[in-house]
mmCIF file of C-alpha atoms in Angstrom:
data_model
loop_
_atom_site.group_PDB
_atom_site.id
_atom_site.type_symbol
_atom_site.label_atom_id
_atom_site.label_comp_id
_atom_site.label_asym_id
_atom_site.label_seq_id
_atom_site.Cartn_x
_atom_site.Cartn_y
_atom_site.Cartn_z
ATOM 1 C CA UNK A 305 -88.448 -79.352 -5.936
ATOM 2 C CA UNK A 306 -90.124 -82.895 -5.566
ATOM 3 C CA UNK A 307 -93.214 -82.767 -3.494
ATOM 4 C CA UNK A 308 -91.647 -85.291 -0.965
ATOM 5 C CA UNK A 309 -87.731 -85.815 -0.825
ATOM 6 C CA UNK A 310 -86.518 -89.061 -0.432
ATOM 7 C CA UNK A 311 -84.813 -90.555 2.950
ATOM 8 C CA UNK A 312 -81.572 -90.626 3.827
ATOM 9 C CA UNK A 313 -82.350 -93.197 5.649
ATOM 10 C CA UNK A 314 -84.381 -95.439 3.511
ATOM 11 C CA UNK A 315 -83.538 -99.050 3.182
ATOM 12 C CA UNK A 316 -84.090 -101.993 1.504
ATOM 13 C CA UNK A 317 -86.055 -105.184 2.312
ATOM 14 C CA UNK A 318 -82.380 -106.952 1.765
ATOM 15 C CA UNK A 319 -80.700 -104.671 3.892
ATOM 16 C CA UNK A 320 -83.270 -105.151 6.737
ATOM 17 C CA UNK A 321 -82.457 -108.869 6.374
ATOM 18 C CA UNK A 322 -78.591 -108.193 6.056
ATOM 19 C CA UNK A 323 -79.149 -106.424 9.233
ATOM 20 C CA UNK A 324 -81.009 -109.101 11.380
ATOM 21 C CA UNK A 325 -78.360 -111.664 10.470
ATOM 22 C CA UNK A 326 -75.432 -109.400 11.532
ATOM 23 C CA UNK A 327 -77.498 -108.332 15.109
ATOM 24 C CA UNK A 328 -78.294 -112.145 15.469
ATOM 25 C CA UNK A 329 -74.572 -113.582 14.960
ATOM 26 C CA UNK A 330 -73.274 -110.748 17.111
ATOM 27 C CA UNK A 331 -75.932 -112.125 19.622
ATOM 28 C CA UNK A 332 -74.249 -115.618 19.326
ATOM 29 C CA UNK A 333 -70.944 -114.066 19.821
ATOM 30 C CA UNK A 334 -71.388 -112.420 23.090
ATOM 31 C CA UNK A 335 -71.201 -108.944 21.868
ATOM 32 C CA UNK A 336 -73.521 -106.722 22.787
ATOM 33 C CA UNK A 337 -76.098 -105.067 19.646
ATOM 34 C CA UNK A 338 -75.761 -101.940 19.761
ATOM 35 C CA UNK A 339 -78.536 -99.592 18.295
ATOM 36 C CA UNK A 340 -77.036 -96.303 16.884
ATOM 37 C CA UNK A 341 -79.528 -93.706 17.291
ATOM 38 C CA UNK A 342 -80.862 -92.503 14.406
ATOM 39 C CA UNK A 343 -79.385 -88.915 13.483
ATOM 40 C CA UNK A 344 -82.300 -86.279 13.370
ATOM 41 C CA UNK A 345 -82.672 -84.197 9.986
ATOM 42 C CA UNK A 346 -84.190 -80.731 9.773
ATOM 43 C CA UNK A 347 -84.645 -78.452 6.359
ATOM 44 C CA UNK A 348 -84.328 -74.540 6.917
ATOM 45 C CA UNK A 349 -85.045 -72.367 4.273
ATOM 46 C CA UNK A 350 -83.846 -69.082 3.621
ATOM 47 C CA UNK A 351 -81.990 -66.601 1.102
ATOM 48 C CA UNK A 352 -79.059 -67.463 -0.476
ATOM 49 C CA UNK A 353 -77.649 -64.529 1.487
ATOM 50 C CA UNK A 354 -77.878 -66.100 4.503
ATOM 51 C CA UNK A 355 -75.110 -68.077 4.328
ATOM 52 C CA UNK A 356 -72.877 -65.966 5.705
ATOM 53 C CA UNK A 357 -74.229 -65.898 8.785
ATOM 54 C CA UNK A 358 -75.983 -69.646 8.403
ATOM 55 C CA UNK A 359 -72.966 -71.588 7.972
ATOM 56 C CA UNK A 360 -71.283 -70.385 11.776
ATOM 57 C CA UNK A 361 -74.178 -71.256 13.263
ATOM 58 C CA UNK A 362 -75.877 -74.331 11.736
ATOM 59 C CA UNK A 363 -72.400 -76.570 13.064
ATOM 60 C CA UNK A 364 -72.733 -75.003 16.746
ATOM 61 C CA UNK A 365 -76.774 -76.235 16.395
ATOM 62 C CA UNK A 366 -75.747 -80.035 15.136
ATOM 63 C CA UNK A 367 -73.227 -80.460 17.928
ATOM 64 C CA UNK A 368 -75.093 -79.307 20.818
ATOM 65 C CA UNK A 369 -78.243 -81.210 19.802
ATOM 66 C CA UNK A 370 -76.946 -84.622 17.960
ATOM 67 C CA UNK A 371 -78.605 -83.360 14.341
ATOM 68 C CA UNK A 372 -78.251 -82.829 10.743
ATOM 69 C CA UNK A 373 -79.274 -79.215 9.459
ATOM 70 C CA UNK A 374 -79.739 -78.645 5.803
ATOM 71 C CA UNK A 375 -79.951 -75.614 4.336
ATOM 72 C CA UNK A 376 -81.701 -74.341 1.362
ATOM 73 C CA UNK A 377 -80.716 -70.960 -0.191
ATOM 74 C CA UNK A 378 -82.934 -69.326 -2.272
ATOM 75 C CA UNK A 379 -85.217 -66.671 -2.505
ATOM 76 C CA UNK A 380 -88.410 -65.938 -0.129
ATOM 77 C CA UNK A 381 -91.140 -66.339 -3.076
ATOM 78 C CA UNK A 382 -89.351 -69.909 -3.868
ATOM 79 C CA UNK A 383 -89.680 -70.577 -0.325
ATOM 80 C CA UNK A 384 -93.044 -69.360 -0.451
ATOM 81 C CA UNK A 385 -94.155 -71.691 -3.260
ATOM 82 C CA UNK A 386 -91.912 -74.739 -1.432
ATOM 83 C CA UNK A 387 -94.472 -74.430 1.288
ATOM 84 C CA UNK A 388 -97.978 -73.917 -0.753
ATOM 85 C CA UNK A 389 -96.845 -77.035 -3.042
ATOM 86 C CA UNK A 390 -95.989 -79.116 -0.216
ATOM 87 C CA UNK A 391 -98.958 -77.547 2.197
ATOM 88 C CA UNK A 392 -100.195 -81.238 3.184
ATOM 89 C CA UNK A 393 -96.423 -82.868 3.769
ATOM 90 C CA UNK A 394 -94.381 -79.836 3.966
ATOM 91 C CA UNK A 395 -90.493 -81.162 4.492
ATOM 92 C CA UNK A 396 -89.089 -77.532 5.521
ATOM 93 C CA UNK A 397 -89.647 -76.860 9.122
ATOM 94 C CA UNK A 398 -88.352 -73.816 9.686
ATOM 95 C CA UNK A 399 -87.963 -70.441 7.090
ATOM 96 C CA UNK A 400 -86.020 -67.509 7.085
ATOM 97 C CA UNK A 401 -88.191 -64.900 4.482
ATOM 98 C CA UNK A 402 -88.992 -61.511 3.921
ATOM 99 C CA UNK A 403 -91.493 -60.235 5.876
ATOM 100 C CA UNK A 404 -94.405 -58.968 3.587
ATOM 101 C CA UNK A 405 -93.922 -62.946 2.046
ATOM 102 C CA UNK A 406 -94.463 -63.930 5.833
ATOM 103 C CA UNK A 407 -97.874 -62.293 5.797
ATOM 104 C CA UNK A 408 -98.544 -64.121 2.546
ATOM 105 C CA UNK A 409 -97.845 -67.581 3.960
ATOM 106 C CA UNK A 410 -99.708 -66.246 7.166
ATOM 107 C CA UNK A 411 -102.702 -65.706 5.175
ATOM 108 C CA UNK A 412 -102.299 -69.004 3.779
ATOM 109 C CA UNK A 413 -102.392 -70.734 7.401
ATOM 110 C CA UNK A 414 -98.424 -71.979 6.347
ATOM 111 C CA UNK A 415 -97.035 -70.941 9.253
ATOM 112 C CA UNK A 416 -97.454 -72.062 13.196
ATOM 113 C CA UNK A 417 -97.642 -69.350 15.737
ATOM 114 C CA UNK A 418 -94.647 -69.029 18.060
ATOM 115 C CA UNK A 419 -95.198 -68.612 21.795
ATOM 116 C CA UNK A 420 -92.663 -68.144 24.594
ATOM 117 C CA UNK A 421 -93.372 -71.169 26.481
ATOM 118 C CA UNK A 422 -91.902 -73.282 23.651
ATOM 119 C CA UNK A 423 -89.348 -70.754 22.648
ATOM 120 C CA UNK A 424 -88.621 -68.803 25.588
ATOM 121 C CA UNK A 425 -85.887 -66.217 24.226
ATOM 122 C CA UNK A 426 -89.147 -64.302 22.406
ATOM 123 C CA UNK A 427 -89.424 -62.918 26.001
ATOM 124 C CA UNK A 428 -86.816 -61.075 25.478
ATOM 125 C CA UNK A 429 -86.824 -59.625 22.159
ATOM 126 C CA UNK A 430 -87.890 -56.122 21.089
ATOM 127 C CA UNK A 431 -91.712 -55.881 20.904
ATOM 128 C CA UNK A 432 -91.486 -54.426 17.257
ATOM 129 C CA UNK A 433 -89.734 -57.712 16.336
ATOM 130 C CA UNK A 434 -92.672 -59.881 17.071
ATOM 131 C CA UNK A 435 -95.171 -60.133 14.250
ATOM 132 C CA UNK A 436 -99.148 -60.839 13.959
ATOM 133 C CA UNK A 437 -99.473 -61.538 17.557
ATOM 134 C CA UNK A 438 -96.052 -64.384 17.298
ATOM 135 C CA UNK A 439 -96.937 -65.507 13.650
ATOM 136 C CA UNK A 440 -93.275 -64.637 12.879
ATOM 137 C CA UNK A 441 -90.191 -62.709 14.478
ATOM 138 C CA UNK A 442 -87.283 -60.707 13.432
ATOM 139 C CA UNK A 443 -83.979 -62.511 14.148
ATOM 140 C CA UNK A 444 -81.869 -59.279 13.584
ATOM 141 C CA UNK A 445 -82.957 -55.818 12.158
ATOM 142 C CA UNK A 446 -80.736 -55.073 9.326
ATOM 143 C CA UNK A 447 -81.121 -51.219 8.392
ATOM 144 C CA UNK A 448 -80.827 -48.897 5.443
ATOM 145 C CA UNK A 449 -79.100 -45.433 5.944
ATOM 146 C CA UNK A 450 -77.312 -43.150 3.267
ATOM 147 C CA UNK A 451 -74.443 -44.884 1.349
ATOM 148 C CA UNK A 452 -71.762 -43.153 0.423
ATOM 149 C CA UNK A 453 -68.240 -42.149 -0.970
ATOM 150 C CA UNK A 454 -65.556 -41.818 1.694
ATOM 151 C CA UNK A 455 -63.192 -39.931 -0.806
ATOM 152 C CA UNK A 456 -65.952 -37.543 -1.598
ATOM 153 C CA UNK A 457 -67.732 -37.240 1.249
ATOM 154 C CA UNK A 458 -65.437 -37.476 4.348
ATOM 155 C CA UNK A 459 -67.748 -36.052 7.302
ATOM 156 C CA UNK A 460 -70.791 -38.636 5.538
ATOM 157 C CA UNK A 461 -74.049 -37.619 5.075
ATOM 158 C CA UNK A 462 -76.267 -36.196 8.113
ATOM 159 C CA UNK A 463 -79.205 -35.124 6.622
ATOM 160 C CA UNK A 464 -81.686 -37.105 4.437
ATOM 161 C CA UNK A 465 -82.578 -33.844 2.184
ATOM 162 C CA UNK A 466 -78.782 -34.379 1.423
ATOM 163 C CA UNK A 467 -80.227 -36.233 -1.793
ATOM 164 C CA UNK A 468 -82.083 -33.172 -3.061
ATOM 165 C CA UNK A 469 -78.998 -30.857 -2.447
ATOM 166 C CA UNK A 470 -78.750 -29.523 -5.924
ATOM 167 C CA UNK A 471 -74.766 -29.388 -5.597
ATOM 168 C CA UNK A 472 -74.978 -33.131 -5.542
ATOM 169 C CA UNK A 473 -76.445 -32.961 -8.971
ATOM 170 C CA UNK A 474 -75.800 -36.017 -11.372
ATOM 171 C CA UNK A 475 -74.175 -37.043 -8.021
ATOM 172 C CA UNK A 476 -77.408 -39.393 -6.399
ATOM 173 C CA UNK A 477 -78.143 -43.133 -6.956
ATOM 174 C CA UNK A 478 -81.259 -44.729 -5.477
ATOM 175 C CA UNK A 479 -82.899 -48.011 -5.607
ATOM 176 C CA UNK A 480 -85.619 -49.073 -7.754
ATOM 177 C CA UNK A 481 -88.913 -49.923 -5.675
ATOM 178 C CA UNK A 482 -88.711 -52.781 -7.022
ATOM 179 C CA UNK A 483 -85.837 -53.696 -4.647
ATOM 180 C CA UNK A 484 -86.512 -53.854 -0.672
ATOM 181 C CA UNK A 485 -84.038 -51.223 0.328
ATOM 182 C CA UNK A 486 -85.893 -48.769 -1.924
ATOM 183 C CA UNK A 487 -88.900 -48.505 -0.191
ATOM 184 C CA UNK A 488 -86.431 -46.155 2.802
ATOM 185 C CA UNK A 489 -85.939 -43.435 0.048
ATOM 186 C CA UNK A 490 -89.575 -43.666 -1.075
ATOM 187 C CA UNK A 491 -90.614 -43.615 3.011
ATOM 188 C CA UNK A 492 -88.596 -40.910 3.826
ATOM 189 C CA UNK A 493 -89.654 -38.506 0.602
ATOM 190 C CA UNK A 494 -93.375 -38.714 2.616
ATOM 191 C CA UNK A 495 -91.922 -37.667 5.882
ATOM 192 C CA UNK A 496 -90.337 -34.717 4.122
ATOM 193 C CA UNK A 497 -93.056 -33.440 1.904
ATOM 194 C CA UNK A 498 -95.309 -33.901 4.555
ATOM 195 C CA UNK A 499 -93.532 -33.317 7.875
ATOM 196 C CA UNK A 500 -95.524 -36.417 9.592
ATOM 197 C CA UNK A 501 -93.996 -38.698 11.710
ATOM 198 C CA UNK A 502 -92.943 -41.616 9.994
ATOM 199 C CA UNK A 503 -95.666 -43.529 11.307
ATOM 200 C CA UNK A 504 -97.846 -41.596 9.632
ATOM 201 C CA UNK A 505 -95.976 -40.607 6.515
ATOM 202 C CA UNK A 506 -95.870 -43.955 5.657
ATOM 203 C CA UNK A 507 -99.388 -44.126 4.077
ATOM 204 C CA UNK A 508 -98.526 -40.659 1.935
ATOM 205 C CA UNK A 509 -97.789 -42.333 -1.279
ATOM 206 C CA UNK A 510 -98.836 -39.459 -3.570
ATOM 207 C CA UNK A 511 -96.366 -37.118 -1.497
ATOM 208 C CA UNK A 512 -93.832 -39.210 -1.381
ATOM 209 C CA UNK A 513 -93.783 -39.402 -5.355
ATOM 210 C CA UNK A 514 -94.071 -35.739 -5.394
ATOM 211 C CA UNK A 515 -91.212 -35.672 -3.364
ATOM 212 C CA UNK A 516 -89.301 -38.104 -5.842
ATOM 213 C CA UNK A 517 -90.336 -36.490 -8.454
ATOM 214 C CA UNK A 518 -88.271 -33.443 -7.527
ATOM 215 C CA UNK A 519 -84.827 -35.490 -7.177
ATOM 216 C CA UNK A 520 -84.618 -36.455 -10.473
ATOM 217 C CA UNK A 521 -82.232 -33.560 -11.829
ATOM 218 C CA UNK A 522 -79.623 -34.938 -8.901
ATOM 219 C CA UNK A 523 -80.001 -38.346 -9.974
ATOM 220 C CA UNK A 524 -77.146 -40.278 -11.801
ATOM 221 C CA UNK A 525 -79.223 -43.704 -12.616
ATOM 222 C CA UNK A 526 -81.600 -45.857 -10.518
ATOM 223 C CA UNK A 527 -80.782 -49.303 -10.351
ATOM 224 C CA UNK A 528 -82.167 -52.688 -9.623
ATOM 225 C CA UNK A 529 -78.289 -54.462 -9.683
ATOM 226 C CA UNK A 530 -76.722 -53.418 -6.286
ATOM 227 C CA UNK A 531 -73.202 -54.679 -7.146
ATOM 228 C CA UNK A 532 -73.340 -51.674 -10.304
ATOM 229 C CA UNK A 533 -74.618 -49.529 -7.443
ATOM 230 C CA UNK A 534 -71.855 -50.263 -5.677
ATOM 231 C CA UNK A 535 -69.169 -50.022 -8.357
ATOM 232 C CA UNK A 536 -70.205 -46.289 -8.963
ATOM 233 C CA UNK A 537 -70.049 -45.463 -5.898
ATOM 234 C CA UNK A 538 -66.644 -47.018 -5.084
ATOM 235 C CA UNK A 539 -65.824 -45.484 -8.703
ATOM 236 C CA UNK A 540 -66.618 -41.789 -7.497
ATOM 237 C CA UNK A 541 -69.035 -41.480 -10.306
ATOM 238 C CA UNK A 542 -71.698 -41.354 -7.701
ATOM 239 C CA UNK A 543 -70.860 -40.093 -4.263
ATOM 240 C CA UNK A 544 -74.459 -41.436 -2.427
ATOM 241 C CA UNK A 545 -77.142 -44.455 -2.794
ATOM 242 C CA UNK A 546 -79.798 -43.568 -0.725
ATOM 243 C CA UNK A 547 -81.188 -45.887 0.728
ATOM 244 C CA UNK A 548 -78.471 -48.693 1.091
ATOM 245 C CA UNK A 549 -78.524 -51.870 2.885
ATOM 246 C CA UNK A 550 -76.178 -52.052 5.554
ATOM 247 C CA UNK A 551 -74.654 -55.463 4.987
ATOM 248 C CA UNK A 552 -73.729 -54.527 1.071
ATOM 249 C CA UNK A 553 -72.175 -51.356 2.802
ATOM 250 C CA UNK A 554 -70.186 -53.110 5.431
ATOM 251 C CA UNK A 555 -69.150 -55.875 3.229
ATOM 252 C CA UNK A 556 -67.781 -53.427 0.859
ATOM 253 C CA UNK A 557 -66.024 -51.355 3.599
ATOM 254 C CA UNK A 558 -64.318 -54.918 5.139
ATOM 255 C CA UNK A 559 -62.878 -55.441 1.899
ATOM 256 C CA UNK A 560 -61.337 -51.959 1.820
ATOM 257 C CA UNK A 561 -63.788 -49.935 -0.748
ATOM 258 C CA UNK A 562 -64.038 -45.941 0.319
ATOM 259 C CA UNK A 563 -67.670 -46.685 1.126
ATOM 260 C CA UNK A 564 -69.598 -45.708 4.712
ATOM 261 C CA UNK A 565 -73.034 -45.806 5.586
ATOM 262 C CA UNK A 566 -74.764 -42.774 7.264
ATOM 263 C CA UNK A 567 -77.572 -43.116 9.470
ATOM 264 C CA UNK A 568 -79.040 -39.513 9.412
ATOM 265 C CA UNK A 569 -80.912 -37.595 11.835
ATOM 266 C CA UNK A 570 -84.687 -37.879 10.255
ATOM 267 C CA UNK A 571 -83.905 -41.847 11.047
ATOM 268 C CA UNK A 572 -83.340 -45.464 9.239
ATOM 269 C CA UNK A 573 -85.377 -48.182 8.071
ATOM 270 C CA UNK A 574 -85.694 -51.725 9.601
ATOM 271 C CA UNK A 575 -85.395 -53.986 6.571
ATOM 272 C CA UNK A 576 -87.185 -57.317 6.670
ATOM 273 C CA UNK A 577 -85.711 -60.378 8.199
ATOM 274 C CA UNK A 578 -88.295 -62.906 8.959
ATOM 275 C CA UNK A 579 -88.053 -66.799 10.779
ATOM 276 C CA UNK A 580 -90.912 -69.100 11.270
ATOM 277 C CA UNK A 581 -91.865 -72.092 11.802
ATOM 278 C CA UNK A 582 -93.492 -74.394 8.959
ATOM 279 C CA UNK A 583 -97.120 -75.201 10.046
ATOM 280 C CA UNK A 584 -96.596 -79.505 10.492
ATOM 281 C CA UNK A 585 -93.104 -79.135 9.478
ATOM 282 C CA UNK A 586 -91.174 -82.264 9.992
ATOM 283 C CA UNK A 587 -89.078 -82.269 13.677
ATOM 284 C CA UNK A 588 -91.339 -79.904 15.653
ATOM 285 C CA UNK A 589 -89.449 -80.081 19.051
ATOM 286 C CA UNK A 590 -86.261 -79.717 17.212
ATOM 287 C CA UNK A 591 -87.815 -76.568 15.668
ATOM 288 C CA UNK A 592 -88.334 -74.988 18.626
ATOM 289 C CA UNK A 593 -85.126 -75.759 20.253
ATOM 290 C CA UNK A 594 -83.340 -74.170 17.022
ATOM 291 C CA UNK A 595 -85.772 -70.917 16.854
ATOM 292 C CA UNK A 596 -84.914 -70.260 20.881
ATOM 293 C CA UNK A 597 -80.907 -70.401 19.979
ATOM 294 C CA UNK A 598 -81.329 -68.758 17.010
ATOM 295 C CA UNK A 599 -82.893 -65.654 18.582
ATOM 296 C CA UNK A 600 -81.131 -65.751 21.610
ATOM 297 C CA UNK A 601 -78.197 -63.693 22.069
ATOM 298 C CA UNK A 602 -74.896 -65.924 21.619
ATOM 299 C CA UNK A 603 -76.430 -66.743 17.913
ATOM 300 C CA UNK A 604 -77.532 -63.247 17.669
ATOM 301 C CA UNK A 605 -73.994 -61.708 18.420
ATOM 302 C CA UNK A 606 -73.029 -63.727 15.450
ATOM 303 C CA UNK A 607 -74.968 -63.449 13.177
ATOM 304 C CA UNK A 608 -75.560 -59.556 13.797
ATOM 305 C CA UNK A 609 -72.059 -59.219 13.699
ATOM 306 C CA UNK A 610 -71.556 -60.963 10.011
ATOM 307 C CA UNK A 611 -74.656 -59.320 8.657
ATOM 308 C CA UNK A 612 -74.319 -55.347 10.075
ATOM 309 C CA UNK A 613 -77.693 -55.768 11.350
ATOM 310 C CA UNK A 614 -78.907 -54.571 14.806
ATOM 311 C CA UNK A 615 -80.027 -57.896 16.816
ATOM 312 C CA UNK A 616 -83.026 -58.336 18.475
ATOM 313 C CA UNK A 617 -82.641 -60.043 21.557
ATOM 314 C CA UNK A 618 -82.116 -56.955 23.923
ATOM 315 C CA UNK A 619 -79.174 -58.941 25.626
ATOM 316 C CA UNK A 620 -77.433 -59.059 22.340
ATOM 317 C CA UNK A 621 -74.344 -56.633 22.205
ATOM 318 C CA UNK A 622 -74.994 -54.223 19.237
ATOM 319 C CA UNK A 623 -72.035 -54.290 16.782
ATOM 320 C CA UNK A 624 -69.975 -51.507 15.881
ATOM 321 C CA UNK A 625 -71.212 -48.934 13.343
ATOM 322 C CA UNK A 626 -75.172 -49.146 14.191
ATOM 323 C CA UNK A 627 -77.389 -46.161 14.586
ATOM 324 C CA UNK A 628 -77.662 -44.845 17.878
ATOM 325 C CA UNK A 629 -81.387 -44.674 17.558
ATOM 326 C CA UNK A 630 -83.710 -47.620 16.958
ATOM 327 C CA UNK A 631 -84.783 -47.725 12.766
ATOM 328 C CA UNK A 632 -88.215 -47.520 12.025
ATOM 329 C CA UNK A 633 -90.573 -50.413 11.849
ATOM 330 C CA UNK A 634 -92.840 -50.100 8.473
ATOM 331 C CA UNK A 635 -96.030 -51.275 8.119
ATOM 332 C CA UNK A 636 -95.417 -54.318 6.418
ATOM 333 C CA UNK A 637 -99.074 -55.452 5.524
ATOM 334 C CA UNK A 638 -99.796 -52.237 3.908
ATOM 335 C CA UNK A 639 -96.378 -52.824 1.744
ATOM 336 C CA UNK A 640 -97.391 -55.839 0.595
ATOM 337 C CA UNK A 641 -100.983 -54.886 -0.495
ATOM 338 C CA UNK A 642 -99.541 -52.163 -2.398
ATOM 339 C CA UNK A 643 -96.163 -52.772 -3.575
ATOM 340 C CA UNK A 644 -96.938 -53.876 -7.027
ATOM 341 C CA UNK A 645 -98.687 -50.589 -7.745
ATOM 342 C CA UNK A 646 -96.452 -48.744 -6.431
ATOM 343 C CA UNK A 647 -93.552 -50.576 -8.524
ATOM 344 C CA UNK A 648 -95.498 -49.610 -11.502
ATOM 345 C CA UNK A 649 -96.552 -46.132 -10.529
ATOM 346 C CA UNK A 650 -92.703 -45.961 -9.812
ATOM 347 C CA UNK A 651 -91.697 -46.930 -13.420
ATOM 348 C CA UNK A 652 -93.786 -44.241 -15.149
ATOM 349 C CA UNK A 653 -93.464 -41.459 -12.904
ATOM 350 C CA UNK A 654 -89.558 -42.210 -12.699
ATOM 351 C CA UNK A 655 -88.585 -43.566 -15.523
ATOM 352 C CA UNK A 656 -89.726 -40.892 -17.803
#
């Protein structure tokens, strides 16, 4: 990505000449000159992902406000190095990211702090969704629950220690920590080994891999590619993933696979699902006006809808299928400070 991206709107000395002669011989004619306003242009960036929920949104944006949205699909560490590379003429102004990479451009003074007086809806959004004091927000809370077979499993799963239920062995998939939705698994092994709260089990890393430790005989692979997740589980090879994301589970369910996602008792897990706004990004007022639609709840309906996420905005309807209770909230700074030793502690301990 080029440090600076060229205008649309760039043009030549001869046009600018090409131009005065046309105003001035429509002056000689009579006809009034008139000056089209130039068409504001704003660059969001966000996952690939997105899109699905992006694209019914961005055209309701452009129309009510007279602009031009582009977006960029990616991934939130491209974003992330988009925004340090670009740090004194950044051209994104607004990003959609995970939110441990949200604490990373925090820390990096990359971001500008949101406030309610210039986007009002954050007065109305759950407290939990509101990060480092306004650094960043949630826009929806998408969740992970129990995955599973429909065929195999037809009352679903209601109990996390379903996983270690040694009838179900060979019979259990689970992420890799190395993917987001794995941390749920590896969160809710602490609560069980240690009976904390969540809150508290959190921080119980070595009990959690004790706990994981234990589920290996049930275990038919671990995976890192959620569409082979998927594809065993629609297969019957596997009859649970635990944890899935909810918008892989819903899509596949739409589209007719025998798929379902539980939410059981011990709880779910808020995934991340990050928006800020670029620290000098270009078009700040325009920022602001797209952050307040964007959590407020006609966009939120939306897009909660198209990803099976829970929105934030409390006056939001919730869409079909959600848990009943509110998913738990990690710690997110404490993921990101020790994710990568966790990912490797992971790879001995459960790859062996």
């Amino acid at each position: 990505m080029n440090a600076t991206r060229p205008s649309p709107y760039r043009i030549s000395r001869r046009e600018v000449l090409q131009l005065a002669g046309a105003a001035a011989a429509a002056s000689v004619v009579g006809v009034p000159a008139i000056g089209r306003a130039q068409t504001r242009e704003m660059v969001i960036g966000g996952a690939a992902g997105h899109k699905v929920f992006m694209d019914p949104v961005i055209p309701l944006f452009e129309k009510k406000y007279n602009c031009k949205i582009i977006y960029e699909g990616t991934r939130s560490l491209v974003n992330l190095q988009k925004m340090q590379s670009n740090k004194d003429k950044p051209y994104l102004s607004i990003v959609l990211m995970d939110d441990p990479v949200m604490i990373m451009a925090m820390e990096e003074g990359l971001l500008d702090r949101l406030t309610a007086d210039k986007v009002p809806a954050l007065k109305k959004l759950k407290p939990a969704a509101i990060h480092m004091d306004g650094m960043w927000v949630n826009y929806q809370q998408p969740w992970t629950g129990i995955g599973y077979n429909t065929d195999r499993l037809k009352g679903g799963v209601d109990s996390w220690t379903a996983l270690w239920d040694g009838k179900y062995k060979g019979r259990v998939v689970v992420p890799s920590l190395q993917n987001t939705e794995g941390l749920g698994v590896f969160w809710m092994a602490a609560h069980l080994e240690t009976g904390k709260p969540l809150k508290d089990a959190q921080y119980e890393t070595d009990a959690a891999f004790k706990k994981l430790r234990a589920l290996k005989p049930n275990l038919l692979t671990i995976y890192t590619n959620i569409p082979q997740a998927f594809n065993l589980l629609e297969q019957g090879e596997a009859w649970m993933i635990g944890s899935a994301f909810s918008i892989n589970t819903f899509d596949r369910k739409r589209k007719g696979a025998p798929v379902d996602l539980s939410a059981p008792k011990e709880g779910t897990f808020a995934m991340p699902s990050g928006i800020a706004k670029v620290k000098n990004g270009p078009q700040p007022e325009l920022s602001y006006q797209f952050l307040n639609e964007f959590l407020g709840p006609e966009y939120q309906k939306i897009t909660a809808e198209l990803a099976a996420a829970l929105p934030t905005h409390v006056d939001a309807p919730v869409p079909p299928g959600m848990p009943k209770s509110e998913p738990f909230v990690p710690d997110w700074a404490f993921v990101a400070k020790h994710r990568k030793d966790w990912v490797e502690r992971w790879d001995k301990e459960m790859g062996a």
